[in-house]
Amino acid sequence: MSQDLSVVGRPGPRVEGIAKVTGQFTFVDDLAVPGMLTAKILRSTAAHARIRSLDTSRALTHPGVKAVITGKDLPTCYGIMPTGEDEHALAQEKARYVGDAVAAVAAVDEETADEALKLIGIEYEPLPIHMDVASALLGPGEPIHETRRAANVHKAVALEFGDVDAGFAAADYTREDLFFYEGSTHLPLEEHGALAVPEGPDRVTLHSSTQNPHYVHRAVAKVLGLPEGHVRLVAVPVGGGFGGKCDPFPHEIVACKLALITGRPVKITLTREEVFYAHRGRHPVLMWLRGGYRRDGSMTALHFKTMLDGGAHASYGPAAIYYTGALQTVTYRIPAYRFQGLRVFTNKPPCGPKRGHATPQPRFALEVHLDKVAHDLNMDPAKLRLQNLSRPFTMTVNHLRITSNGLRECLETVLRASNYAAKRGRLPYGRGVGLAVSSYMSGAGLPIYWNDMDHSQVFVKADRGGGVTVYTGATEIGQGAHTVHAAIVAEVLGLQTGDITLVTADTAAAPVDLGSYSSRVTFMSGNAALAAARRLRAMIAEASAERLEAAPEELEFREGRVYARSRPDHGLTFREACGLAEARHGNVLASGSYRPPQLGGPYKGSGVGPSPAYSFSAAVIELRVDSETGQIHVERVWLAHDIGKAINPVLARGQVEGSVYMGLGEALMEESAYRKQLLKAPSMLDYKSPTMMEMPDVETFLIESTDPEGPFGAKEVGQGPLLPIAPALANAVYDAVGVRVDEVPITPAKLVKALQSLAAGKGGRVGPERLPGFSYPEPTRVEPPPESYGHPAAADGTDGGVAAHAGQ
């Protein structure tokens, strides 16, 4: 095995064997400890109501019940983001959505807990209900959060980069479009669950199915009023997350509180219905955009407006609103850009960071808009995109730094593989192909709470027997975090992944990692593991050099041996080398950490969007449409993804195919219909997702641009490939039958309606007609960075380039 793969052109780490993961490796639902109690949560049946009375006396005296708590027992508010702490573990004075947690019971078993919930008396005073953006903005009555200055407006932002008006004035052609992207949920196979074990009167250990143990750890300590050192959090294996297990949740806090009250372990496992209430899924978003173009298709300006339906709480909303506007500039050279965003509260479960976190919605709008522009300019949609693609090592007009960029190769690859040029507009009626591109982050450039500390830390330890253990706070959610850490460390030390033991996601045993979100683990925790492994190798090399009569830098670590490059037949086993290192250094332990370079622009809100590296994707979809029924049959997907360097190609392809599956679900059928039917409990009977019967063949291409800052050149693959799927499908539908459905999901009913509209000579479009009235704030005007396409110095069309790239 090669031991230093950070050089461009060298192969990536080879994965052989399976790393051993120590500690608790059991799903929450399977956990059981002596004396364990079962907890259940009473949830509101009202969408918006003041709690007039709450009587728990009968429940508390019910045989087998050990404790009952209400909002007064947990008065401290919390939230995942410091700027959005508006949640309580149990409702204080009013319920804000159907499913809002009101009270909780701990009992000897689940049946007893359910019986006790029925004995709690509660009286509601109904309040006006707001179920969409228009109602929230215009509806009368008490707002959902009384502290908001502007009724149900959570946040409104406006930014302008460059001279947008001048950009439109220079355009030969402008076009406006309106789109809607429906909300959807994550639908993990494993429901949320938590087990809290008291360790004394003021200490607790929480085992939880969470993606973000660090942030949950902080929230639990805050709400319980405990020092963070008195709370231990163990993230157990997550049976599906997709962003839905990123927030601190009421059931986690409730379990800990009940455990401390009773002095006994308490477990809560949510039902499928309760998972729908926990939600934090995709925001429904209304979008308006206007683009300016020259006759050759080059962009002159872009104006983008978004309106987000946020549900009842902030969650990740302060970031989500910016994400709906931030990344449009990463795929295309946009010289002038205006973004206006609005997020409102509604009486529905809170929205949050579903896979791709608030970027699939604007990507759908932009990519469909570009196909319409190409049609109007009589251009090939692929040529229009190629004309405007961003380039490597450049700055965007909104101060985002692009390093490696394989987007052009991604696009050319899928065009060639799908034979797009020969098929577009030439297939029989009812058959069509569609195209879209996208980008995504390799981790957020800033932490959720402001600090100057590391984003990821990793310890690597070698013992005298040659064993290697990696300690990391990174969470395995099925994306391959364990394999990535083991492969990186094994590569540096000349071992196989099966030789590596992992201790993970335990705040008492592993160092800090901020969590599995924003596709950050491979890039950030992987870089920390790489740094730790290299330091450990240096310690071993220093101790081995004297015995091998060679300089430490001349030593090779390969196939479980350490030897001088000039004398490969004269060496030590890795075990022997570890023994020498322990004799010289004592404990053979090294730490590594990662913190992104300083990123972002000189304006408020610039903390959302920057990333140390961006991945890029391009997709072509071929499908057929039954014009009588509106049924869409996706036959094949070609998707190329710029991964930087594939550490494990098999896992990477699996991530791509999973993204295609989830993207197709959102494009064709997934929508949270229960949110419009207050009296109907949500279930998988109504919430449809694709089965293996709807999954098409997927041809995956991993494009390796080798990022100079990623571990071995790697970038993200967990979320980015989802983004181009919905717009590529919508564009393929137009190619097949000549109608536009400017909203998702593109259901058979909508498609038939669009076909009927076309037949009646009414345009053949289904989608939103107008934005609700709202006065956005005056945009903050920001000068583009000197290296960007929007800066006057780059008016000649040159790339500019990332400042000081050679030294990064």
Tab-separated table of N, CA and C in Angstrom, residues 192-270:
chain	number	residue	atom	x	y	z
A	192	HIS	N	-36.873	7.510	16.300
A	192	HIS	CA	-36.020	8.133	17.306
A	192	HIS	C	-36.177	7.396	18.639
A	193	GLY	N	-35.109	7.356	19.407
A	193	GLY	CA	-35.174	6.733	20.723
A	193	GLY	C	-34.078	7.238	21.620
A	194	ALA	N	-34.299	7.119	22.937
A	194	ALA	CA	-33.314	7.562	23.911
A	194	ALA	C	-33.442	6.732	25.181
A	195	LEU	N	-32.309	6.448	25.816
A	195	LEU	CA	-32.259	5.781	27.117
A	195	LEU	C	-31.389	6.617	28.036
A	196	ALA	N	-31.969	7.085	29.145
A	196	ALA	CA	-31.236	7.892	30.114
A	196	ALA	C	-30.977	7.066	31.364
A	197	VAL	N	-29.737	7.066	31.818
A	197	VAL	CA	-29.339	6.296	32.994
A	197	VAL	C	-28.772	7.256	34.029
A	198	PRO	N	-29.406	7.364	35.216
A	198	PRO	CA	-28.874	8.281	36.225
A	198	PRO	C	-27.582	7.725	36.818
A	199	GLU	N	-26.636	8.602	37.064
A	199	GLU	CA	-25.355	8.213	37.662
A	199	GLU	C	-25.179	8.896	39.006
A	200	GLY	N	-26.290	9.209	39.667
A	200	GLY	CA	-26.286	9.959	40.915
A	200	GLY	C	-27.341	11.043	40.827
A	201	PRO	N	-27.454	11.873	41.866
A	201	PRO	CA	-28.515	12.885	41.872
A	201	PRO	C	-28.340	13.978	40.833
A	202	ASP	N	-27.111	14.208	40.347
A	202	ASP	CA	-26.900	15.292	39.397
A	202	ASP	C	-26.005	14.881	38.232
A	203	ARG	N	-26.044	13.596	37.893
A	203	ARG	CA	-25.296	13.095	36.741
A	203	ARG	C	-26.181	12.136	35.943
A	204	VAL	N	-26.029	12.169	34.620
A	204	VAL	CA	-26.852	11.299	33.795
A	204	VAL	C	-26.084	10.926	32.535
A	205	THR	N	-26.307	9.694	32.091
A	205	THR	CA	-25.773	9.233	30.808
A	205	THR	C	-26.947	9.025	29.863
A	206	LEU	N	-26.867	9.648	28.697
A	206	LEU	CA	-27.931	9.546	27.703
A	206	LEU	C	-27.417	8.773	26.501
A	207	HIS	N	-28.068	7.662	26.186
A	207	HIS	CA	-27.833	6.917	24.952
A	207	HIS	C	-28.926	7.342	23.972
A	208	SER	N	-28.530	7.866	22.828
A	208	SER	CA	-29.542	8.409	21.926
A	208	SER	C	-29.202	8.120	20.476
A	209	SER	N	-30.256	7.960	19.690
A	209	SER	CA	-30.122	7.835	18.245
A	209	SER	C	-30.034	9.247	17.671
A	210	THR	N	-28.814	9.782	17.675
A	210	THR	CA	-28.620	11.166	17.265
A	210	THR	C	-27.458	11.286	16.288
A	211	GLN	N	-27.525	12.264	15.418
A	211	GLN	CA	-26.428	12.559	14.512
A	211	GLN	C	-25.427	13.526	15.132
A	212	ASN	N	-25.846	14.271	16.151
A	212	ASN	CA	-25.039	15.360	16.695
A	212	ASN	C	-24.882	15.256	18.207
A	213	PRO	N	-24.113	14.291	18.694
A	213	PRO	CA	-23.987	14.144	20.151
A	213	PRO	C	-23.458	15.392	20.841
A	214	HIS	N	-22.564	16.128	20.189
A	214	HIS	CA	-21.982	17.305	20.839
A	214	HIS	C	-23.048	18.351	21.131
A	215	TYR	N	-23.881	18.647	20.163
A	215	TYR	CA	-24.880	19.695	20.365
A	215	TYR	C	-26.012	19.228	21.283
A	216	VAL	N	-26.392	17.969	21.200
A	216	VAL	CA	-27.403	17.439	22.122
A	216	VAL	C	-26.870	17.466	23.545
A	217	HIS	N	-25.612	17.119	23.709
A	217	HIS	CA	-24.956	17.146	25.010
A	217	HIS	C	-25.066	18.538	25.636
A	218	ARG	N	-24.791	19.566	24.862
A	218	ARG	CA	-24.865	20.943	25.358
A	218	ARG	C	-26.306	21.317	25.732
A	219	ALA	N	-27.266	20.938	24.883
A	219	ALA	CA	-28.659	21.315	25.139
A	219	ALA	C	-29.214	20.624	26.376
A	220	VAL	N	-28.925	19.337	26.535
A	220	VAL	CA	-29.414	18.599	27.701
A	220	VAL	C	-28.871	19.214	28.984
A	221	ALA	N	-27.578	19.509	29.002
A	221	ALA	CA	-26.979	20.110	30.192
A	221	ALA	C	-27.621	21.455	30.502
A	222	LYS	N	-27.868	22.254	29.470
A	222	LYS	CA	-28.462	23.572	29.687
A	222	LYS	C	-29.866	23.468	30.279
A	223	VAL	N	-30.713	22.636	29.694
A	223	VAL	CA	-32.101	22.554	30.144
A	223	VAL	C	-32.190	21.948	31.542
A	224	LEU	N	-31.351	20.977	31.831
A	224	LEU	CA	-31.377	20.348	33.157
A	224	LEU	C	-30.647	21.176	34.202
A	225	GLY	N	-29.927	22.193	33.785
A	225	GLY	CA	-29.190	23.018	34.735
A	225	GLY	C	-27.984	22.316	35.324
A	226	LEU	N	-27.366	21.432	34.550
A	226	LEU	CA	-26.226	20.659	35.025
A	226	LEU	C	-24.948	21.130	34.336
A	227	PRO	N	-23.793	21.002	35.002
A	227	PRO	CA	-22.531	21.230	34.296
A	227	PRO	C	-22.403	20.230	33.148
A	228	GLU	N	-21.845	20.661	32.036
A	228	GLU	CA	-21.714	19.743	30.901
A	228	GLU	C	-20.910	18.502	31.263
A	229	GLY	N	-19.988	18.632	32.207
A	229	GLY	CA	-19.206	17.479	32.645
A	229	GLY	C	-20.008	16.454	33.418
A	230	HIS	N	-21.227	16.793	33.810
A	230	HIS	CA	-22.094	15.851	34.533
A	230	HIS	C	-23.050	15.120	33.594
A	231	VAL	N	-22.984	15.431	32.322
A	231	VAL	CA	-23.831	14.765	31.322
A	231	VAL	C	-22.921	14.012	30.361
A	232	ARG	N	-23.183	12.745	30.203
A	232	ARG	CA	-22.452	11.929	29.227
A	232	ARG	C	-23.431	11.547	28.127
A	233	LEU	N	-23.009	11.687	26.890
A	233	LEU	CA	-23.879	11.308	25.783
A	233	LEU	C	-23.187	10.271	24.919
A	234	VAL	N	-23.888	9.182	24.672
A	234	VAL	CA	-23.399	8.114	23.807
A	234	VAL	C	-24.337	8.035	22.609
A	235	ALA	N	-23.789	8.289	21.437
A	235	ALA	CA	-24.592	8.180	20.214
A	235	ALA	C	-24.551	6.741	19.732
A	236	VAL	N	-25.667	6.060	19.822
A	236	VAL	CA	-25.745	4.665	19.400
A	236	VAL	C	-25.900	4.624	17.878
A	237	PRO	N	-25.726	3.470	17.258
A	237	PRO	CA	-25.899	3.394	15.801
A	237	PRO	C	-27.249	3.963	15.368
A	238	VAL	N	-27.215	4.737	14.307
A	238	VAL	CA	-28.404	5.432	13.819
A	238	VAL	C	-28.951	4.685	12.615
A	239	GLY	N	-30.169	4.208	12.748
A	239	GLY	CA	-30.799	3.485	11.648
A	239	GLY	C	-31.484	4.418	10.673
A	240	GLY	N	-30.715	5.341	10.137
A	240	GLY	CA	-31.245	6.340	9.220
A	240	GLY	C	-31.382	7.679	9.905
A	241	GLY	N	-30.762	8.693	9.328
A	241	GLY	CA	-30.841	10.029	9.903
A	241	GLY	C	-31.275	11.048	8.868
A	242	PHE	N	-30.426	11.286	7.869
A	242	PHE	CA	-30.711	12.192	6.748
A	242	PHE	C	-30.987	13.620	7.207
A	243	GLY	N	-30.492	13.985	8.392
A	243	GLY	CA	-30.743	15.305	8.959
A	243	GLY	C	-31.849	15.326	9.985
A	244	GLY	N	-32.657	14.283	10.042
A	244	GLY	CA	-33.794	14.259	10.954
A	244	GLY	C	-33.443	14.008	12.394
A	245	LYS	N	-32.188	13.682	12.684
A	245	LYS	CA	-31.758	13.440	14.065
A	245	LYS	C	-30.597	14.363	14.423
A	246	CYS	N	-30.662	15.592	13.892
A	246	CYS	CA	-29.627	16.591	14.155
A	246	CYS	C	-29.973	17.503	15.326
A	247	ASP	N	-31.249	17.757	15.561
A	247	ASP	CA	-31.660	18.661	16.636
A	247	ASP	C	-31.635	17.971	17.994
A	248	PRO	N	-31.538	18.732	19.074
A	248	PRO	CA	-31.921	18.204	20.390
A	248	PRO	C	-33.446	18.078	20.413
A	249	PHE	N	-33.955	16.944	20.896
A	249	PHE	CA	-35.389	16.698	20.856
A	249	PHE	C	-35.975	16.599	22.262
A	250	PRO	N	-37.277	16.903	22.399
A	250	PRO	CA	-37.915	16.805	23.716
A	250	PRO	C	-37.762	15.443	24.371
A	251	HIS	N	-37.854	14.351	23.587
A	251	HIS	CA	-37.812	13.032	24.223
A	251	HIS	C	-36.468	12.766	24.885
A	252	GLU	N	-35.382	13.345	24.350
A	252	GLU	CA	-34.067	13.158	24.959
A	252	GLU	C	-33.983	13.863	26.314
A	253	ILE	N	-34.482	15.090	26.345
A	253	ILE	CA	-34.454	15.867	27.586
A	253	ILE	C	-35.412	15.272	28.613
A	254	VAL	N	-36.590	14.880	28.168
A	254	VAL	CA	-37.590	14.278	29.060
A	254	VAL	C	-37.064	12.994	29.685
A	255	ALA	N	-36.425	12.152	28.903
A	255	ALA	CA	-35.881	10.905	29.443
A	255	ALA	C	-34.874	11.193	30.541
A	256	CYS	N	-34.001	12.178	30.328
A	256	CYS	CA	-33.001	12.518	31.344
A	256	CYS	C	-33.657	13.071	32.605
A	257	LYS	N	-34.632	13.949	32.438
A	257	LYS	CA	-35.305	14.521	33.607
A	257	LYS	C	-36.017	13.449	34.418
A	258	LEU	N	-36.721	12.554	33.756
A	258	LEU	CA	-37.430	11.488	34.463
A	258	LEU	C	-36.445	10.536	35.147
A	259	ALA	N	-35.309	10.270	34.523
A	259	ALA	CA	-34.300	9.408	35.135
A	259	ALA	C	-33.760	10.034	36.407
A	260	LEU	N	-33.518	11.333	36.400
A	260	LEU	CA	-33.013	12.002	37.590
A	260	LEU	C	-34.063	12.052	38.696
A	261	ILE	N	-35.341	12.216	38.323
A	261	ILE	CA	-36.409	12.260	39.318
A	261	ILE	C	-36.615	10.900	39.977
A	262	THR	N	-36.639	9.851	39.159
A	262	THR	CA	-36.954	8.510	39.679
A	262	THR	C	-35.728	7.767	40.190
A	263	GLY	N	-34.547	8.183	39.758
A	263	GLY	CA	-33.341	7.448	40.113
A	263	GLY	C	-33.226	6.120	39.388
A	264	ARG	N	-33.963	5.963	38.320
A	264	ARG	CA	-33.950	4.715	37.559
A	264	ARG	C	-33.761	5.020	36.069
A	265	PRO	N	-33.208	4.082	35.306
A	265	PRO	CA	-33.078	4.291	33.861
A	265	PRO	C	-34.454	4.467	33.217
A	266	VAL	N	-34.529	5.354	32.227
A	266	VAL	CA	-35.788	5.645	31.543
A	266	VAL	C	-35.539	5.610	30.039
A	267	LYS	N	-36.384	4.859	29.342
A	267	LYS	CA	-36.265	4.769	27.885
A	267	LYS	C	-37.520	5.292	27.212
A	268	ILE	N	-37.313	6.042	26.130
A	268	ILE	CA	-38.403	6.502	25.268
A	268	ILE	C	-38.078	6.087	23.837
A	269	THR	N	-39.014	5.432	23.187
A	269	THR	CA	-38.912	5.151	21.760
A	269	THR	C	-40.145	5.738	21.084
A	270	LEU	N	-39.934	6.632	20.137
A	270	LEU	CA	-41.062	7.260	19.475
A	270	LEU	C	-41.758	6.276	18.541
